[in-house]
Amino acid sequence: MSFFSHGLRHQSRFFLKIHQNLLSPATTVRNFSAKKTLKGAFKLGLAGVTVGALVGTGYSIHKLNQPRLHIINEETTIPAVDSLPEITPSRKIHFPEDRSGLKLTLYQYQTCPFCCKVRAFLDYYGISYDIVEVDPVLRQSIKWSTYKKVPILVAELSQGYQPLNDSSMIISALSTFLKDKKELREIVKCYPHITYIDEDGAKKSEIMNKYFLVLGQPTITKQINDERQWRKWVDEVFVHVLSPNVYRTRDEAFQAFNWFSEVGEWDKNFPPWERNLIIVVGASAMYLIGKRLKKKYGLKDDVRQTLYDECNHWMKAVRAKGAKFMGGERPNLADLAMYGVLCSIEGCDAFKDALVHSKIKDWYYLMKEAVNSHQGAQFV
């Protein structure tokens, strides 16, 4: 998306989709032949076509009305691991006021919007954590994990380690832990991975309940439902607006990747050849992919206008609350998600333009202050 990490995901998906498009499913046609006789051949053929059409139509209706439970073939939870390879953290974030009792390591890309979401949550609540900056080319530091995306957050427990995958699941699971102090391994079981085969025959995986807190609440309030819906909107709508804006021109793409290198300290974490390769190849590829994403997600010809519109859409909902944040007088999980995603492009031209041409500036800096001053620590 805008940020190198998510860009890499789209790049790999892009070439995969090209491959899939070139290999579209073949259609199988059965040829029925009647016994050839001179007499009645035309009538027999006509009857065959009619019967075939009726049977084919009936079979199609039958299949369309069948429940598609068969497409789900596997349900798993994230397993704990006994040990992890020894990797020196890129840096340590320590908050003296941390009362969570958690010992966490975040495997990330610095400018990945989903990693930024997790950091915004941890920083707001004043939860200490170590950071491992994942090499985006070799990815050696996450070879141990069956989940090959970032962020991965690992909690060190009394016996072994518990990984948490997917930014929204991570935030929901940790929120549940902070509110109820349930055993983290038991909380993780409430967010199973469902693996299924989609209509195109591709194997997909989805984390169930990832926008839900496991608190045993008897009723779902409007406030809770709104928070879930806006968290989902950030993931499924707003985040897709960023890449076409960050990589709008070649100059903007290179400017963005140089900023990614600076804030991600690529010169310290990766060898020079790899840093230069990421910048040159990554910026060039993402400029092209940004054009494809613009079409895929139906952005306006002027992609900046779509960015401004979505920022204003968010702010309209915030103002309807009559308070500073979507959560009222203090940020909720939707505020932290939106802020995390938006701050992932803070050094890019698209971000600067959004502050000038939309109404999001005041809210953004209120959120920045709340996160950087760890205002949520008092609620842990």
Coordinates of C-alpha atoms in Angstrom, one line a residue:
M1 CA 0.0 0.0 0.0
S2 CA 2.0 3.0 0.8
F3 CA 4.5 1.7 2.9
F4 CA 7.0 -0.7 1.7
S5 CA 5.7 -3.7 3.6
H6 CA 2.2 -3.7 2.2
G7 CA 3.6 -2.8 -1.2
L8 CA 5.5 -6.0 -1.2
R9 CA 2.3 -7.9 -0.5
H10 CA 0.5 -6.3 -3.4
Q11 CA 3.5 -6.8 -5.7
S12 CA 3.5 -10.6 -5.1
R13 CA -0.3 -10.7 -5.4
F14 CA 0.0 -8.7 -8.6
F15 CA 2.3 -11.2 -10.4
L16 CA 0.2 -14.1 -9.0
K17 CA -2.9 -12.6 -10.4
I18 CA -1.3 -12.2 -13.8
H19 CA -0.4 -15.8 -13.7
Q20 CA -3.9 -16.7 -12.7
N21 CA -5.5 -14.6 -15.4
L22 CA -3.3 -16.2 -18.0
L23 CA -4.4 -19.6 -16.8
S24 CA -8.2 -19.1 -16.6
P25 CA -10.2 -22.3 -15.9
A26 CA -11.0 -24.3 -19.0
T27 CA -14.6 -25.2 -19.7
T28 CA -15.3 -28.8 -20.2
V29 CA -18.0 -29.7 -22.8
R30 CA -19.5 -33.1 -23.1
N31 CA -20.4 -34.2 -26.5
F32 CA -23.3 -36.5 -26.7
S33 CA -23.7 -38.5 -29.9
A34 CA -26.8 -40.3 -30.9
K35 CA -26.8 -43.5 -32.9
K36 CA -26.6 -42.3 -36.5
T37 CA -29.5 -43.4 -38.4
L38 CA -30.6 -41.9 -41.6
K39 CA -34.2 -41.7 -40.5
G40 CA -35.1 -39.3 -37.7
A41 CA -31.6 -37.8 -37.2
F42 CA -32.8 -34.3 -37.1
K43 CA -35.6 -35.0 -34.6
L44 CA -33.3 -36.9 -32.3
G45 CA -30.7 -34.1 -32.4
L46 CA -33.4 -31.5 -31.6
A47 CA -34.7 -33.6 -28.8
G48 CA -31.2 -34.0 -27.4
V49 CA -30.6 -30.3 -27.4
T50 CA -33.9 -29.6 -25.7
V51 CA -33.4 -32.2 -23.0
G52 CA -29.8 -31.1 -22.5
A53 CA -30.9 -27.5 -21.9
L54 CA -33.6 -28.5 -19.5
V55 CA -31.3 -30.8 -17.5
G56 CA -28.4 -28.3 -17.6
T57 CA -30.6 -25.5 -16.3
G58 CA -32.1 -27.6 -13.6
Y59 CA -28.7 -28.8 -12.5
S60 CA -27.3 -25.3 -12.4
I61 CA -30.2 -24.1 -10.3
H62 CA -29.7 -27.1 -8.0
K63 CA -26.0 -26.3 -7.5
L64 CA -26.6 -22.6 -6.9
N65 CA -29.1 -23.3 -4.2
Q66 CA -27.0 -25.8 -2.4
P67 CA -25.3 -24.6 0.8
R68 CA -21.6 -24.1 0.2
L69 CA -20.4 -25.5 3.5
H70 CA -18.1 -27.8 1.6
I71 CA -15.8 -25.0 0.6
I72 CA -14.6 -24.8 4.3
N73 CA -12.1 -27.5 4.9
E74 CA -10.0 -26.6 7.8
E75 CA -10.1 -24.7 11.1
T76 CA -7.0 -24.1 13.2
T77 CA -5.7 -21.8 16.0
I78 CA -2.3 -20.3 16.2
P79 CA -0.1 -22.8 17.9
A80 CA 2.3 -21.9 20.7
V81 CA 6.0 -22.6 20.0
D82 CA 8.5 -23.9 22.5
S83 CA 11.4 -21.8 21.3
L84 CA 12.4 -19.1 18.9
P85 CA 15.7 -18.4 17.1
E86 CA 17.9 -15.9 18.9
I87 CA 17.6 -12.6 17.1
T88 CA 18.9 -9.3 18.4
P89 CA 16.1 -6.8 18.4
S90 CA 16.4 -3.8 16.1
R91 CA 15.4 -1.6 19.1
K92 CA 13.5 -1.8 22.4
I93 CA 10.5 0.3 23.3
H94 CA 10.3 0.5 27.1
F95 CA 7.6 2.3 29.1
P96 CA 8.3 2.5 32.9
E97 CA 4.6 2.8 33.6
D98 CA 3.8 -0.5 31.9
R99 CA 1.6 -2.7 34.1
S100 CA 0.4 -5.2 31.5
G101 CA 2.8 -7.9 32.6
L102 CA 3.4 -8.8 28.9
K103 CA 6.7 -9.5 27.3
L104 CA 6.3 -8.8 23.6
T105 CA 8.3 -8.9 20.4
L106 CA 6.9 -7.3 17.2
Y107 CA 8.2 -8.6 13.9
Q108 CA 7.5 -5.8 11.4
Y109 CA 8.2 -3.5 8.5
Q110 CA 8.5 0.0 9.9
T111 CA 6.1 1.7 7.4
C112 CA 3.7 -1.2 7.0
P113 CA 0.2 0.3 7.8
F114 CA -0.8 -2.8 9.7
C115 CA 2.4 -2.8 11.7
C116 CA 1.8 0.9 12.4
K117 CA -1.7 0.0 13.7
V118 CA -0.2 -2.4 16.3
R119 CA 2.5 0.1 17.4
A120 CA -0.1 2.8 17.8
F121 CA -2.1 0.5 20.1
L122 CA 0.9 -0.6 22.1
D123 CA 2.2 3.0 22.4
Y124 CA -1.2 4.4 23.4
Y125 CA -1.5 1.9 26.3
G126 CA 2.1 2.2 27.3
I127 CA 3.0 -1.5 26.7
S128 CA 6.7 -2.2 26.3
Y129 CA 7.9 -4.3 23.3
D130 CA 10.9 -5.2 21.3
I131 CA 11.1 -4.7 17.6
V132 CA 12.6 -7.0 15.0
E133 CA 12.8 -5.3 11.6
V134 CA 12.2 -8.0 9.1
D135 CA 14.4 -8.2 6.0
P136 CA 11.8 -7.6 3.2
V137 CA 13.9 -9.6 0.7
L138 CA 15.2 -12.6 2.6
R139 CA 12.8 -12.5 5.6
Q140 CA 15.1 -14.8 7.6
S141 CA 13.8 -13.5 10.9
I142 CA 10.3 -15.0 10.4
K143 CA 11.4 -18.3 8.8
W144 CA 10.2 -20.1 12.0
S145 CA 6.6 -18.9 11.4
T146 CA 4.1 -20.6 9.2
Y147 CA 2.5 -17.2 8.8
K148 CA 4.6 -15.3 6.3
K149 CA 3.2 -11.8 6.6
V150 CA 3.8 -9.0 9.1
P151 CA 3.0 -8.0 11.7
I152 CA 3.6 -11.0 13.9
L153 CA 3.5 -10.3 17.6
V154 CA 5.0 -12.9 20.0
A155 CA 4.2 -13.0 23.7
E156 CA 6.7 -14.8 25.9
L157 CA 4.8 -16.9 28.4
S158 CA 5.9 -19.0 31.4
Q159 CA 6.2 -22.0 29.1
G160 CA 7.1 -21.1 25.5
Y161 CA 5.9 -18.4 23.2
Q162 CA 2.5 -17.5 21.8
P163 CA 2.4 -15.8 18.3
L164 CA -0.4 -13.5 17.3
N165 CA -1.0 -12.9 13.6
D166 CA -2.9 -10.1 11.7
S167 CA -3.1 -6.6 13.1
S168 CA -6.8 -6.6 13.8
M169 CA -6.7 -9.9 15.6
I170 CA -3.6 -8.8 17.6
I171 CA -5.4 -5.7 18.8
S172 CA -8.6 -7.5 19.6
A173 CA -6.8 -10.2 21.5
L174 CA -4.6 -7.8 23.5
S175 CA -7.7 -5.6 24.3
T176 CA -9.4 -8.7 25.6
F177 CA -6.4 -9.4 27.8
L178 CA -6.1 -5.9 29.2
K179 CA -9.8 -5.8 30.1
D180 CA -10.3 -9.3 31.5
K181 CA -6.8 -10.6 32.2
K182 CA -7.7 -14.0 30.7
E183 CA -5.0 -16.5 29.8
L184 CA -3.5 -15.3 26.5
R185 CA -3.4 -18.8 25.0
E186 CA -7.1 -19.2 25.8
I187 CA -7.9 -15.9 24.2
V188 CA -6.1 -16.9 21.0
K189 CA -8.3 -19.9 20.6
C190 CA -11.3 -17.6 20.2
Y191 CA -9.8 -16.3 16.9
P192 CA -9.5 -19.5 14.7
H193 CA -8.1 -19.4 11.2
I194 CA -10.6 -20.8 8.6
T195 CA -9.0 -22.2 5.5
Y196 CA -11.3 -22.6 2.5
I197 CA -11.5 -22.9 -1.3
D198 CA -13.1 -19.9 -3.0
E199 CA -15.2 -20.1 -6.1
D200 CA -12.2 -19.8 -8.3
G201 CA -10.6 -22.8 -6.7
A202 CA -8.0 -20.7 -4.8
K203 CA -7.1 -21.6 -1.2
K204 CA -7.8 -18.7 1.1
S205 CA -7.5 -18.2 4.9
E206 CA -9.5 -15.9 7.1
I207 CA -9.3 -15.1 10.8
M208 CA -12.7 -15.4 12.5
N209 CA -13.9 -12.9 15.0
K210 CA -10.9 -10.6 14.5
Y211 CA -12.9 -7.4 15.2
F212 CA -14.5 -8.9 18.4
L213 CA -13.4 -8.7 22.0
V214 CA -14.0 -11.9 23.9
L215 CA -15.6 -10.3 27.0
G216 CA -18.8 -12.3 27.4
Q217 CA -21.0 -9.3 27.1
P218 CA -24.7 -10.3 26.9
T219 CA -25.6 -7.5 24.5
I220 CA -23.9 -5.6 21.7
T221 CA -24.3 -1.9 22.1
K222 CA -24.4 0.6 19.3
Q223 CA -21.1 2.0 20.5
I224 CA -19.4 -1.5 20.2
N225 CA -21.0 -2.2 16.9
D226 CA -19.9 1.2 15.5
E227 CA -16.3 0.6 16.7
R228 CA -16.2 -2.7 14.9
Q229 CA -17.6 -1.3 11.7
W230 CA -15.2 1.5 11.5
R231 CA -12.2 -0.8 12.3
K232 CA -13.3 -2.9 9.3
W233 CA -13.8 0.2 7.2
V234 CA -10.2 1.2 7.9
D235 CA -8.9 -2.2 6.8
E236 CA -11.2 -2.7 3.8
V237 CA -11.6 0.8 2.4
F238 CA -9.3 3.5 3.7
V239 CA -6.1 1.5 3.5
H240 CA -6.6 0.8 -0.2
V241 CA -6.7 4.5 -1.0
L242 CA -3.1 5.0 0.1
S243 CA -0.9 3.1 -2.4
P244 CA -2.3 4.9 -5.5
N245 CA -1.7 8.2 -3.8
V246 CA 1.7 7.5 -2.4
Y247 CA 2.9 6.1 -5.7
R248 CA 1.0 8.5 -7.9
T249 CA 4.1 9.5 -9.9
R250 CA 7.5 8.1 -10.2
D251 CA 9.0 11.0 -8.3
E252 CA 6.5 10.4 -5.4
A253 CA 7.3 6.7 -5.4
F254 CA 11.1 7.3 -5.1
Q255 CA 10.5 10.0 -2.5
A256 CA 8.3 7.6 -0.5
F257 CA 10.8 4.7 -0.6
N258 CA 13.7 7.0 0.5
W259 CA 11.5 8.0 3.4
F260 CA 10.8 4.4 4.2
S261 CA 14.5 3.7 4.2
E262 CA 15.1 6.6 6.6
V263 CA 12.5 5.8 9.2
G264 CA 13.1 2.1 8.9
E265 CA 16.8 2.6 9.3
W266 CA 17.5 0.3 6.4
D267 CA 21.1 1.5 6.3
K268 CA 21.6 0.0 9.7
N269 CA 19.4 -3.1 9.4
F270 CA 20.3 -4.3 5.8
P271 CA 23.4 -4.4 3.6
P272 CA 23.8 -1.4 1.2
W273 CA 23.1 -3.5 -1.9
E274 CA 19.8 -4.7 -0.5
R275 CA 18.8 -1.2 0.6
N276 CA 19.5 0.2 -2.9
L277 CA 17.8 -2.8 -4.6
I278 CA 14.6 -2.3 -2.5
I279 CA 14.5 1.4 -3.3
V280 CA 15.1 1.2 -7.0
V281 CA 13.1 -2.0 -7.8
G282 CA 10.4 -1.3 -5.1
A283 CA 9.7 2.2 -6.2
S284 CA 9.5 1.3 -9.9
A285 CA 7.3 -1.7 -9.3
M286 CA 4.9 0.1 -6.9
Y287 CA 4.5 3.0 -9.3
L288 CA 3.1 0.5 -11.8
I289 CA 1.1 -1.4 -9.3
G290 CA -0.4 1.7 -7.9
K291 CA -2.1 2.3 -11.2
R292 CA -3.6 -1.2 -11.1
L293 CA -4.8 -0.7 -7.5
K294 CA -6.4 2.6 -8.6
K295 CA -8.6 0.7 -11.1
K296 CA -9.2 -2.3 -8.8
Y297 CA -10.6 -0.2 -6.0
G298 CA -12.5 2.3 -8.1
L299 CA -10.6 5.4 -7.2
K300 CA -11.3 8.7 -9.0
D301 CA -9.1 9.8 -11.9
D302 CA -7.6 12.3 -9.4
V303 CA -6.7 9.8 -6.7
R304 CA -5.9 12.7 -4.3
Q305 CA -9.6 13.6 -4.4
T306 CA -10.5 10.1 -3.2
L307 CA -8.1 10.4 -0.4
Y308 CA -9.6 13.7 0.7
D309 CA -13.1 12.3 0.4
E310 CA -12.4 9.3 2.6
C311 CA -10.6 11.5 5.2
N312 CA -13.7 13.8 5.3
H313 CA -16.0 10.7 5.5
W314 CA -14.2 9.7 8.6
M315 CA -14.3 13.2 10.1
K316 CA -18.0 13.5 9.4
A317 CA -18.6 10.4 11.5
V318 CA -16.3 11.8 14.3
R319 CA -18.1 15.1 14.4
A320 CA -21.5 13.3 14.5
K321 CA -20.3 11.9 17.9
G322 CA -20.0 15.5 19.2
A323 CA -16.6 14.7 20.7
K324 CA -12.9 14.8 19.8
F325 CA -12.6 11.1 18.8
M326 CA -14.7 8.4 17.3
G327 CA -14.6 6.9 20.8
G328 CA -15.8 10.1 22.4
E329 CA -13.6 11.9 24.8
R330 CA -10.8 9.3 24.4
P331 CA -9.8 7.2 21.5
N332 CA -11.3 3.8 20.9
L333 CA -9.9 1.0 18.7
A334 CA -11.2 2.5 15.5
D335 CA -9.4 5.8 16.3
L336 CA -6.2 3.8 16.9
A337 CA -6.6 1.8 13.7
M338 CA -7.2 4.9 11.5
Y339 CA -4.3 6.8 13.1
G340 CA -2.0 3.9 12.7
V341 CA -2.7 3.5 9.0
L342 CA -2.5 7.2 8.3
C343 CA 0.8 7.7 10.2
S344 CA 2.4 5.0 8.0
I345 CA 2.6 7.7 5.2
E346 CA 3.4 10.7 7.4
G347 CA 6.6 11.5 5.4
C348 CA 4.9 11.2 2.0
D349 CA 3.5 14.0 -0.2
A350 CA 0.1 12.4 -0.1
F351 CA -0.1 12.8 3.7
K352 CA 0.9 16.5 3.6
D353 CA -1.7 17.2 0.9
A354 CA -4.4 15.4 3.0
L355 CA -3.7 17.6 6.0
V356 CA -4.2 20.7 3.8
H357 CA -7.1 19.7 1.6
S358 CA -9.2 17.6 4.0
K359 CA -10.6 18.2 7.6
I360 CA -8.5 15.5 9.3
K361 CA -5.6 17.6 10.5
D362 CA -6.9 18.5 14.0
W363 CA -8.1 15.0 14.8
Y364 CA -4.8 13.6 13.6
Y365 CA -2.6 15.7 15.9
L366 CA -4.9 15.1 18.8
M367 CA -4.4 11.4 18.2
K368 CA -0.7 11.8 17.8
E369 CA -0.5 13.5 21.2
A370 CA -2.7 10.8 22.8
V371 CA -0.5 8.0 21.4
N372 CA 2.9 9.6 22.1
S373 CA 2.0 10.5 25.6
H374 CA 0.6 7.0 26.3
Q375 CA -2.7 8.3 27.6
G376 CA -4.2 4.9 27.6
A377 CA -1.8 3.6 30.2
Q378 CA -4.1 4.7 33.0
F379 CA -6.7 2.2 31.8
V380 CA -4.4 -0.8 31.9

